[in-house]
Short mmCIF file of C-alpha atoms in Angstrom, two decimals:
data_model
loop_
_atom_site.label_atom_id
_atom_site.label_comp_id
_atom_site.label_asym_id
_atom_site.label_seq_id
_atom_site.Cartn_x
_atom_site.Cartn_y
_atom_site.Cartn_z
CA UNK N 1 0.00 0.00 0.00
CA UNK N 2 1.30 3.43 -0.86
CA UNK N 3 2.27 5.27 2.35
CA UNK N 4 0.36 8.40 3.28
CA UNK N 5 1.68 11.38 5.18
CA UNK N 6 0.50 10.28 8.59
CA UNK N 7 1.92 9.63 12.00
CA UNK N 8 2.09 5.88 11.65
CA UNK N 9 3.79 5.81 8.26
CA UNK N 10 7.11 6.86 6.80
CA UNK N 11 7.09 10.61 7.34
CA UNK N 12 9.34 11.71 4.53
CA UNK N 13 7.62 14.94 3.49
CA UNK N 14 9.99 17.24 5.39
CA UNK N 15 11.77 18.59 2.29
CA UNK N 16 11.70 22.34 2.51
CA UNK N 17 10.47 22.18 6.09
CA UNK N 18 13.87 20.95 7.17
CA UNK N 19 15.87 23.87 5.85
CA UNK N 20 16.95 24.44 9.43
CA UNK N 21 18.19 20.88 9.75
CA UNK N 22 19.32 19.87 6.29
CA UNK N 23 22.53 17.87 6.26
CA UNK N 24 23.94 17.70 2.75
CA UNK N 25 27.66 18.02 3.30
CA UNK N 26 29.73 14.86 3.03
CA UNK N 27 31.64 15.74 6.20
CA UNK N 28 28.71 15.04 8.52
CA UNK N 29 26.35 12.04 8.16
CA UNK N 30 22.67 12.86 7.81
CA UNK N 31 21.72 11.97 11.36
CA UNK N 32 18.21 13.34 10.78
CA UNK N 33 17.50 10.60 8.23
CA UNK N 34 19.79 7.64 8.94
CA UNK N 35 19.47 4.35 7.10
CA UNK N 36 17.94 1.98 9.66
CA UNK N 37 18.70 -1.72 9.19
CA UNK N 38 16.25 -4.33 10.47
CA UNK N 39 18.94 -5.53 12.88
CA UNK N 40 21.52 -3.04 14.11
CA UNK N 41 24.75 -4.65 12.87
CA UNK N 42 27.36 -2.83 14.94
CA UNK N 43 28.03 -0.31 17.66
CA UNK N 44 28.88 2.22 14.96
CA UNK N 45 25.44 1.74 13.39
CA UNK N 46 23.85 2.01 16.83
CA UNK N 47 25.72 5.27 17.39
CA UNK N 48 24.32 6.68 14.14
CA UNK N 49 20.76 5.88 15.20
CA UNK N 50 21.25 7.26 18.72
CA UNK N 51 22.67 10.49 17.32
CA UNK N 52 19.84 10.68 14.80
CA UNK N 53 17.19 10.52 17.52
CA UNK N 54 18.84 13.36 19.44
CA UNK N 55 19.18 15.35 16.22
CA UNK N 56 15.52 14.77 15.45
CA UNK N 57 14.49 16.24 18.78
CA UNK N 58 16.93 19.12 18.46
CA UNK N 59 15.61 20.20 15.04
CA UNK N 60 12.17 21.03 16.49
CA UNK N 61 13.15 22.20 19.97
CA UNK N 62 13.89 25.86 19.25
CA UNK N 63 10.91 26.10 16.90
CA UNK N 64 8.47 24.73 19.47
CA UNK N 65 9.76 27.25 22.00
CA UNK N 66 9.38 30.13 19.52
CA UNK N 67 5.80 29.24 18.58
CA UNK N 68 4.60 28.46 22.10
CA UNK N 69 6.36 31.43 23.67
CA UNK N 70 4.58 33.56 21.09
CA UNK N 71 1.29 31.97 22.14
CA UNK N 72 2.37 32.53 25.76
CA UNK N 73 2.86 36.32 25.31
CA UNK N 74 6.63 36.19 25.82
CA UNK N 75 8.14 36.29 22.34
CA UNK N 76 7.69 37.43 18.76
CA UNK N 77 9.40 36.69 15.49
CA UNK N 78 8.70 39.97 13.72
CA UNK N 79 9.46 39.39 10.08
CA UNK N 80 7.42 41.41 7.61
CA UNK N 81 8.47 39.00 4.86
CA UNK N 82 6.80 36.10 6.68
CA UNK N 83 3.85 37.20 8.83
CA UNK N 84 2.90 33.58 9.62
CA UNK N 85 5.12 33.66 12.70
CA UNK N 86 2.64 36.17 14.16
CA UNK N 87 -0.72 35.58 12.49
CA UNK N 88 -0.68 31.82 13.14
CA UNK N 89 0.18 31.59 16.86
CA UNK N 90 -1.60 34.88 17.69
CA UNK N 91 -4.45 34.59 15.23
CA UNK N 92 -5.41 31.30 13.65
CA UNK N 93 -3.17 28.41 12.69
CA UNK N 94 -3.25 27.42 9.04
CA UNK N 95 -3.31 23.61 8.97
CA UNK N 96 -1.42 23.59 5.66
CA UNK N 97 1.33 25.99 6.77
CA UNK N 98 4.83 24.89 7.74
CA UNK N 99 4.24 26.25 11.25
CA UNK N 100 1.69 23.49 11.82
CA UNK N 101 3.32 20.78 9.72
CA UNK N 102 6.81 20.99 11.17
CA UNK N 103 5.49 20.70 14.73
CA UNK N 104 3.99 17.36 13.73
CA UNK N 105 6.13 15.60 11.14
CA UNK N 106 9.39 16.21 12.98
CA UNK N 107 8.14 14.65 16.21
CA UNK N 108 6.64 11.58 14.57
CA UNK N 109 9.75 11.13 12.47
CA UNK N 110 11.75 10.91 15.68
CA UNK N 111 9.19 8.50 17.14
CA UNK N 112 9.71 6.29 14.12
CA UNK N 113 13.48 6.46 14.60
CA UNK N 114 13.09 5.42 18.24
CA UNK N 115 10.85 2.51 17.23
CA UNK N 116 13.41 1.43 14.64
CA UNK N 117 16.18 1.44 17.22
CA UNK N 118 14.21 -0.62 19.73
CA UNK N 119 13.30 -3.24 17.14
CA UNK N 120 16.78 -3.16 15.63
CA UNK N 121 18.61 -4.07 18.84
CA UNK N 122 16.28 -6.96 19.72
CA UNK N 123 18.25 -9.51 17.70
CA UNK N 124 21.53 -7.61 17.55
CA UNK N 125 24.72 -9.18 18.86
CA UNK N 126 25.07 -6.82 21.79
CA UNK N 127 25.22 -7.62 25.48
CA UNK N 128 22.02 -7.57 27.51
CA UNK N 129 23.19 -4.40 29.27
CA UNK N 130 23.96 -2.64 25.99
CA UNK N 131 20.55 -3.57 24.59
CA UNK N 132 18.89 -2.29 27.76
CA UNK N 133 20.78 0.99 27.51
CA UNK N 134 19.74 1.46 23.89
CA UNK N 135 16.09 0.72 24.66
CA UNK N 136 16.09 2.97 27.71
CA UNK N 137 17.50 5.86 25.73
CA UNK N 138 15.18 5.39 22.74
CA UNK N 139 12.01 4.98 24.80
CA UNK N 140 12.82 8.05 26.90
CA UNK N 141 13.37 10.19 23.81
CA UNK N 142 10.21 8.75 22.27
CA UNK N 143 8.26 9.72 25.37
CA UNK N 144 9.68 13.23 25.07
CA UNK N 145 8.20 13.53 21.57
CA UNK N 146 4.75 12.67 22.89
CA UNK N 147 5.15 15.16 25.74
CA UNK N 148 5.87 17.82 23.13
CA UNK N 149 2.89 16.75 21.01
CA UNK N 150 0.53 16.90 24.00
CA UNK N 151 1.91 20.29 25.01
CA UNK N 152 0.84 21.62 21.62
CA UNK N 153 -2.37 19.65 20.93
CA UNK N 154 -3.76 19.28 24.46
CA UNK N 155 -7.34 17.95 24.52
CA UNK N 156 -7.68 17.21 20.79
CA UNK N 157 -5.32 14.29 21.43
CA UNK N 158 -2.69 12.72 19.20
CA UNK N 159 -2.17 9.31 17.59
CA UNK N 160 0.14 6.83 19.27
CA UNK N 161 2.26 5.53 16.40
CA UNK N 162 2.50 1.77 16.77
CA UNK N 163 4.42 1.24 13.54
CA UNK N 164 2.09 -1.49 12.28
CA UNK N 165 1.39 0.04 8.88
CA UNK N 166 -2.16 1.11 9.69
CA UNK N 167 -3.59 4.52 10.42
CA UNK N 168 -3.36 4.70 14.19
CA UNK N 169 -6.38 6.08 16.07
CA UNK N 170 -6.20 9.48 17.72
CA UNK N 171 -6.03 8.97 21.46
CA UNK N 172 -7.39 11.49 23.94
CA UNK N 173 -4.99 13.40 26.16
CA UNK N 174 -5.42 11.26 29.33
CA UNK N 175 -4.67 8.09 27.35
CA UNK N 176 -1.58 9.64 25.78
CA UNK N 177 -0.29 10.87 29.13
CA UNK N 178 -0.81 7.39 30.59
CA UNK N 179 1.08 5.91 27.65
CA UNK N 180 3.94 8.37 28.17
CA UNK N 181 4.23 7.41 31.84
CA UNK N 182 4.34 3.72 30.94
CA UNK N 183 7.01 4.39 28.31
CA UNK N 184 9.13 6.28 30.81
CA UNK N 185 8.75 3.56 33.44
CA UNK N 186 9.72 0.86 30.94
CA UNK N 187 12.72 2.94 29.92
CA UNK N 188 13.68 3.43 33.57
CA UNK N 189 13.71 -0.34 34.10
CA UNK N 190 16.01 -0.73 31.11
CA UNK N 191 18.30 2.09 32.21
CA UNK N 192 18.67 0.51 35.65
CA UNK N 193 19.88 -2.67 33.90
CA UNK N 194 22.22 -0.89 31.48
CA UNK N 195 25.41 -1.04 33.53
CA UNK N 196 27.82 1.80 34.24
CA UNK N 197 28.17 3.16 30.71
CA UNK N 198 26.29 3.32 27.43
CA UNK N 199 27.90 1.61 24.44
CA UNK N 200 27.36 4.88 22.54
CA UNK N 201 28.09 8.55 23.14
CA UNK N 202 25.37 11.13 23.71
CA UNK N 203 25.67 14.70 22.38
CA UNK N 204 27.69 17.15 24.44
CA UNK N 205 24.66 18.82 26.01
CA UNK N 206 23.95 15.65 27.99
CA UNK N 207 27.21 16.10 29.89
CA UNK N 208 27.93 19.82 29.92
CA UNK N 209 25.77 20.76 32.92
CA UNK N 210 25.70 17.53 34.89
CA UNK N 211 26.45 13.90 34.05
CA UNK N 212 23.40 12.76 32.10
CA UNK N 213 25.40 10.78 29.55
CA UNK N 214 25.55 7.55 31.56
CA UNK N 215 22.68 5.16 32.28
CA UNK N 216 22.47 6.36 35.89
CA UNK N 217 22.56 10.02 34.91
CA UNK N 218 20.15 9.60 32.02
CA UNK N 219 17.78 7.81 34.38
CA UNK N 220 17.60 11.03 36.43
CA UNK N 221 16.61 12.88 33.25
CA UNK N 222 14.01 10.18 32.61
CA UNK N 223 12.58 10.64 36.10
CA UNK N 224 12.45 14.40 35.60
CA UNK N 225 10.35 13.88 32.47
CA UNK N 226 8.16 11.44 34.39
CA UNK N 227 7.57 14.03 37.11
CA UNK N 228 6.62 16.64 34.53
CA UNK N 229 4.27 14.25 32.75
CA UNK N 230 2.61 13.20 36.00
CA UNK N 231 1.87 16.84 36.80
CA UNK N 232 0.22 17.09 33.38
CA UNK N 233 -1.81 14.00 34.32
CA UNK N 234 -2.67 15.42 37.72
CA UNK N 235 -4.16 18.58 36.23
CA UNK N 236 -5.49 17.07 32.98
CA UNK N 237 -9.10 17.97 33.80
CA UNK N 238 -8.49 20.97 36.04
CA UNK N 239 -9.28 23.72 33.53
CA UNK N 240 -12.67 22.18 32.72
CA UNK N 241 -13.87 20.74 36.03
CA UNK N 242 -11.42 21.83 38.70
CA UNK N 243 -10.67 18.16 39.37
CA UNK N 244 -7.19 17.17 40.54
CA UNK N 245 -5.72 13.66 40.35
CA UNK N 246 -3.88 13.44 43.66
CA UNK N 247 -2.46 9.99 42.85
CA UNK N 248 -0.78 11.39 39.74
CA UNK N 249 0.64 14.35 41.67
CA UNK N 250 2.02 12.04 44.35
CA UNK N 251 3.54 9.96 41.56
CA UNK N 252 5.10 13.15 40.22
CA UNK N 253 6.74 13.86 43.56
CA UNK N 254 8.08 10.30 43.74
CA UNK N 255 9.56 10.66 40.27
CA UNK N 256 11.05 14.07 41.06
CA UNK N 257 12.65 12.63 44.18
CA UNK N 258 14.51 10.21 41.89
CA UNK N 259 15.45 12.94 39.38
CA UNK N 260 18.14 15.61 39.57
CA UNK N 261 15.82 18.15 41.21
CA UNK N 262 17.81 19.70 44.06
CA UNK N 263 16.95 22.99 45.73
CA UNK N 264 20.54 23.28 46.98
CA UNK N 265 22.05 22.47 43.58
CA UNK N 266 22.91 24.54 40.55
CA UNK N 267 19.61 25.70 39.11
CA UNK N 268 21.03 25.50 35.57
CA UNK N 269 22.07 21.87 35.82
CA UNK N 270 20.28 19.70 33.29
CA UNK N 271 20.18 18.44 29.72
CA UNK N 272 20.75 20.81 26.80
CA UNK N 273 20.68 20.77 23.04
CA UNK N 274 23.91 22.18 21.64
CA UNK N 275 24.54 23.92 18.31
CA UNK N 276 27.57 24.68 16.20
CA UNK N 277 28.84 26.28 12.99
CA UNK N 278 30.26 22.98 11.72
CA UNK N 279 29.36 22.15 8.15
CA UNK N 280 25.92 20.56 8.06
CA UNK N 281 25.17 21.20 11.72
CA UNK N 282 22.41 23.35 13.21
CA UNK N 283 22.55 26.85 14.61
CA UNK N 284 20.36 28.11 17.44
CA UNK N 285 17.69 29.74 15.26
CA UNK N 286 16.18 31.63 18.20
CA UNK N 287 19.25 33.83 18.50
CA UNK N 288 18.59 35.89 15.36
CA UNK N 289 18.49 39.46 16.67
CA UNK N 290 17.18 40.82 13.39
CA UNK N 291 13.71 39.32 13.88
CA UNK N 292 13.33 37.92 17.40
CA UNK N 293 11.90 40.21 20.04
CA UNK N 294 10.45 39.90 23.53
CA UNK N 295 6.79 40.71 24.01
CA UNK N 296 6.59 44.08 25.86
CA UNK N 297 4.52 42.30 28.52
CA UNK N 298 7.73 40.60 29.69
CA UNK N 299 8.85 43.96 31.06
CA UNK N 300 5.51 45.46 32.05
CA UNK N 301 4.40 42.40 34.05
CA UNK N 302 7.67 41.77 35.87
CA UNK N 303 8.26 42.41 39.54
CA UNK N 304 10.40 45.51 39.97
CA UNK N 305 14.02 44.60 40.62
CA UNK N 306 13.87 41.09 39.20
CA UNK N 307 17.41 40.18 38.13
CA UNK N 308 16.04 37.90 35.44
CA UNK N 309 15.14 40.99 33.41
CA UNK N 310 18.79 40.90 32.38
CA UNK N 311 17.55 38.32 29.86
CA UNK N 312 16.17 41.20 27.77
CA UNK N 313 17.25 44.71 26.79
CA UNK N 314 15.87 47.58 24.79
CA UNK N 315 17.02 48.00 21.21
CA UNK N 316 17.83 51.69 20.88
CA UNK N 317 17.89 51.53 17.07
CA UNK N 318 14.80 49.69 15.93
CA UNK N 319 11.22 49.05 16.99
CA UNK N 320 10.02 46.19 14.79
CA UNK N 321 6.35 45.84 13.91
CA UNK N 322 4.11 43.68 11.76
CA UNK N 323 0.66 42.07 11.93
CA UNK N 324 -0.49 44.26 14.81
CA UNK N 325 2.44 43.65 17.16
CA UNK N 326 5.53 45.74 17.87
CA UNK N 327 8.60 45.43 20.09
CA UNK N 328 11.97 47.07 20.60
CA UNK N 329 13.02 44.55 23.27
CA UNK N 330 15.79 42.10 22.43
CA UNK N 331 16.49 38.79 24.13
CA UNK N 332 19.97 38.51 25.63
CA UNK N 333 19.52 34.93 26.84
CA UNK N 334 21.65 33.57 24.01
CA UNK N 335 25.11 35.03 23.50
CA UNK N 336 25.33 33.79 19.94
CA UNK N 337 24.01 31.34 17.34
CA UNK N 338 25.80 28.41 19.01
CA UNK N 339 24.34 29.01 22.48
CA UNK N 340 22.73 25.86 23.92
CA UNK N 341 19.04 25.61 24.75
CA UNK N 342 17.96 23.57 27.79
CA UNK N 343 15.73 20.55 27.43
CA UNK N 344 15.14 20.16 31.16
CA UNK N 345 16.89 21.92 34.02
CA UNK N 346 16.87 21.73 37.79
CA UNK N 347 15.05 25.05 38.16
CA UNK N 348 12.13 23.84 36.05
CA UNK N 349 11.85 20.63 38.07
CA UNK N 350 11.70 22.59 41.32
CA UNK N 351 8.82 24.67 39.99
CA UNK N 352 7.08 21.58 38.58
CA UNK N 353 7.35 20.17 42.10
CA UNK N 354 5.85 23.39 43.46
CA UNK N 355 2.87 22.95 41.10
CA UNK N 356 2.39 19.40 42.38
CA UNK N 357 2.60 20.56 46.00
CA UNK N 358 0.03 23.26 45.32
CA UNK N 359 -2.31 20.69 43.78
CA UNK N 360 -1.98 18.56 46.91
CA UNK N 361 -2.70 21.59 49.15
CA UNK N 362 0.83 21.42 50.54
CA UNK N 363 1.05 25.18 50.22
CA UNK N 364 3.91 25.75 52.68
CA UNK N 365 6.18 23.50 50.62
CA UNK N 366 4.98 25.01 47.35
CA UNK N 367 5.71 28.53 48.58
CA UNK N 368 9.13 27.51 49.87
CA UNK N 369 10.10 26.29 46.41
CA UNK N 370 8.74 29.41 44.71
CA UNK N 371 10.68 31.53 47.21
CA UNK N 372 13.87 29.56 46.59
CA UNK N 373 13.67 30.45 42.91
CA UNK N 374 12.51 34.02 43.48
CA UNK N 375 15.35 34.80 45.87
CA UNK N 376 18.19 32.99 44.09
CA UNK N 377 17.28 33.70 40.48
CA UNK N 378 15.25 36.87 40.96
CA UNK N 379 17.63 38.36 43.51
CA UNK N 380 14.98 39.32 46.06
CA UNK N 381 16.26 39.42 49.62
CA UNK N 382 12.89 39.16 51.36
CA UNK N 383 10.89 35.98 50.74
CA UNK N 384 7.15 36.14 50.41
CA UNK N 385 4.81 34.70 53.05
CA UNK N 386 1.37 33.14 52.91
CA UNK N 387 -0.23 36.45 53.93
CA UNK N 388 0.91 37.94 50.63
CA UNK N 389 -1.70 35.82 48.82
CA UNK N 390 -5.41 36.46 49.16
CA UNK N 391 -6.37 33.11 47.69
CA UNK N 392 -4.72 29.78 46.90
CA UNK N 393 -5.03 30.67 43.23
CA UNK N 394 -2.83 33.70 43.90
CA UNK N 395 -0.15 31.35 45.22
CA UNK N 396 -0.39 29.36 42.00
CA UNK N 397 -0.01 32.58 40.03
CA UNK N 398 3.18 33.25 41.99
CA UNK N 399 4.58 29.83 41.08
CA UNK N 400 3.75 30.43 37.43
CA UNK N 401 5.37 33.86 37.51
CA UNK N 402 8.61 32.40 38.80
CA UNK N 403 8.42 29.73 36.13
CA UNK N 404 7.84 32.34 33.43
CA UNK N 405 10.88 34.46 34.24
CA UNK N 406 13.23 31.58 35.07
CA UNK N 407 12.43 29.72 31.83
CA UNK N 408 11.88 32.76 29.62
CA UNK N 409 12.34 31.84 25.95
CA UNK N 410 13.86 28.51 26.92
CA UNK N 411 10.69 26.48 27.40
CA UNK N 412 7.12 26.28 26.05
CA UNK N 413 5.80 26.01 29.62
CA UNK N 414 4.01 29.34 30.02
CA UNK N 415 1.39 28.64 27.38
CA UNK N 416 1.05 25.05 28.63
CA UNK N 417 0.59 26.13 32.25
CA UNK N 418 -1.90 28.93 31.65
CA UNK N 419 -4.01 26.65 29.50
CA UNK N 420 -3.75 23.76 31.98
CA UNK N 421 -4.88 25.90 34.92
CA UNK N 422 -7.66 27.72 33.04
CA UNK N 423 -5.87 31.07 33.20
CA UNK N 424 -5.43 31.69 29.48
CA UNK N 425 -7.38 34.95 29.45
CA UNK N 426 -5.09 36.34 32.16
CA UNK N 427 -2.26 36.51 29.63
CA UNK N 428 -4.21 39.28 27.90
CA UNK N 429 -5.13 39.97 24.31
CA UNK N 430 -2.82 40.39 21.34
CA UNK N 431 -3.08 42.24 18.02
CA UNK N 432 -6.65 43.45 18.57
CA UNK N 433 -9.20 43.91 21.34
CA UNK N 434 -10.72 40.64 22.44
CA UNK N 435 -8.21 38.45 20.58
CA UNK N 436 -6.87 35.79 22.93
CA UNK N 437 -5.35 33.73 20.14
CA UNK N 438 -5.38 29.95 19.75
CA UNK N 439 -4.66 27.68 22.70
CA UNK N 440 -3.62 24.68 20.61
CA UNK N 441 -1.80 23.81 17.41
CA UNK N 442 -4.20 21.89 15.13
CA UNK N 443 -3.63 18.73 13.13
CA UNK N 444 -1.83 19.32 9.83
CA UNK N 445 -4.03 19.37 6.77
CA UNK N 446 -2.40 16.23 5.33
CA UNK N 447 -3.14 14.30 8.51
CA UNK N 448 -6.74 15.51 8.59
CA UNK N 449 -7.21 14.60 4.93
CA UNK N 450 -5.78 11.11 5.48
CA UNK N 451 -8.44 10.68 8.18
CA UNK N 452 -11.22 12.17 6.02
CA UNK N 453 -11.39 14.93 8.64
CA UNK N 454 -12.61 12.48 11.29
CA UNK N 455 -10.50 13.82 14.12
CA UNK N 456 -12.26 12.83 17.32
CA UNK N 457 -10.08 11.09 19.89
CA UNK N 458 -10.64 7.81 21.70
CA UNK N 459 -10.05 7.14 25.37
#
């Protein structure tokens, strides 16, 4: 049967979409599209597939942040030659546009690569520990792709690509989150059996800010993702019904306890994607000062004296404008086009833990974590106390504020959080009065067409 452009088939339509990630020079293998044998024949072939999975995640990471930080009222890409960067995330997504397509095909392509690796090592001539390490890595990175997909699609759900040649059903958000947790737990079991070292090398960003390039270290990254996903599970129905899944939030805390979350540690410790000017490699596309600007709300909504405002500065020469938005505020987070972008850092995990504590009505502990971030990263000498908050929801807003400024333009979390907690309207309007913009990224047109526009999800 001729393959269609769907999640469960060979997603080869990237073409022009992968301008940012094209690898055509002979000096560097095309890790984004490696040849995947049925059985992985050697450690060298395994290395190629491992590197390809990381490259697949890296190629969409900066773009997801850009689009969701635009939705989250933190960032703009103001380019009069391509208004889609504004009128899609702050107006209406075009299902046929690259903005929608790339944030689908890239993730499922990486899922397919992870599936290929898992099946390819099953009968390979590697040791049991080496096979376990490969599976643990692949399944963790596969789970990360589904986390990203849920962050963007939320309640419309996403297909779980089983790789069986059929069009996989769209699963509702709770089912996908449950699947992610199971994937991460299976991967954790494998990582615990993987010995002291992987038989392959991970990219530099897995070892530059902490040792996450060994099975034991990577397991801590895995547990951090599990904690984040369990918080998503715990609040999956909150914005509609106010219901909280306490079991999921307790599971989140258990996972975070086994992660690298450490209030006394370096807040910037974690896993990063790295970039370089090497032929065929990727640059950090979010550095481009000619088009990338901070939303003016970043300054106007900040607490006076917050040291994290050093992440932005005014551009004295140019106020860019297009499609009803304008900004003269530059990001200074990245020092250049090879600056790394975090995948998951200690500071985020501490604030994820604070969200879980808040959901469990453990407000003293939640406030203590928010204060730890506010004082160390924000530079405030006097911590806040419970009396500063009129309601429990105000305490949650405080946690989300710390998360916003600590992860500014390095995470899609602001849009995810404000949607998850039913606070979307509090981010304010953009472009015109009453315009709150879209809360989700829709299915690509090709996917919808392949399904005859039957897009309801199943539990």
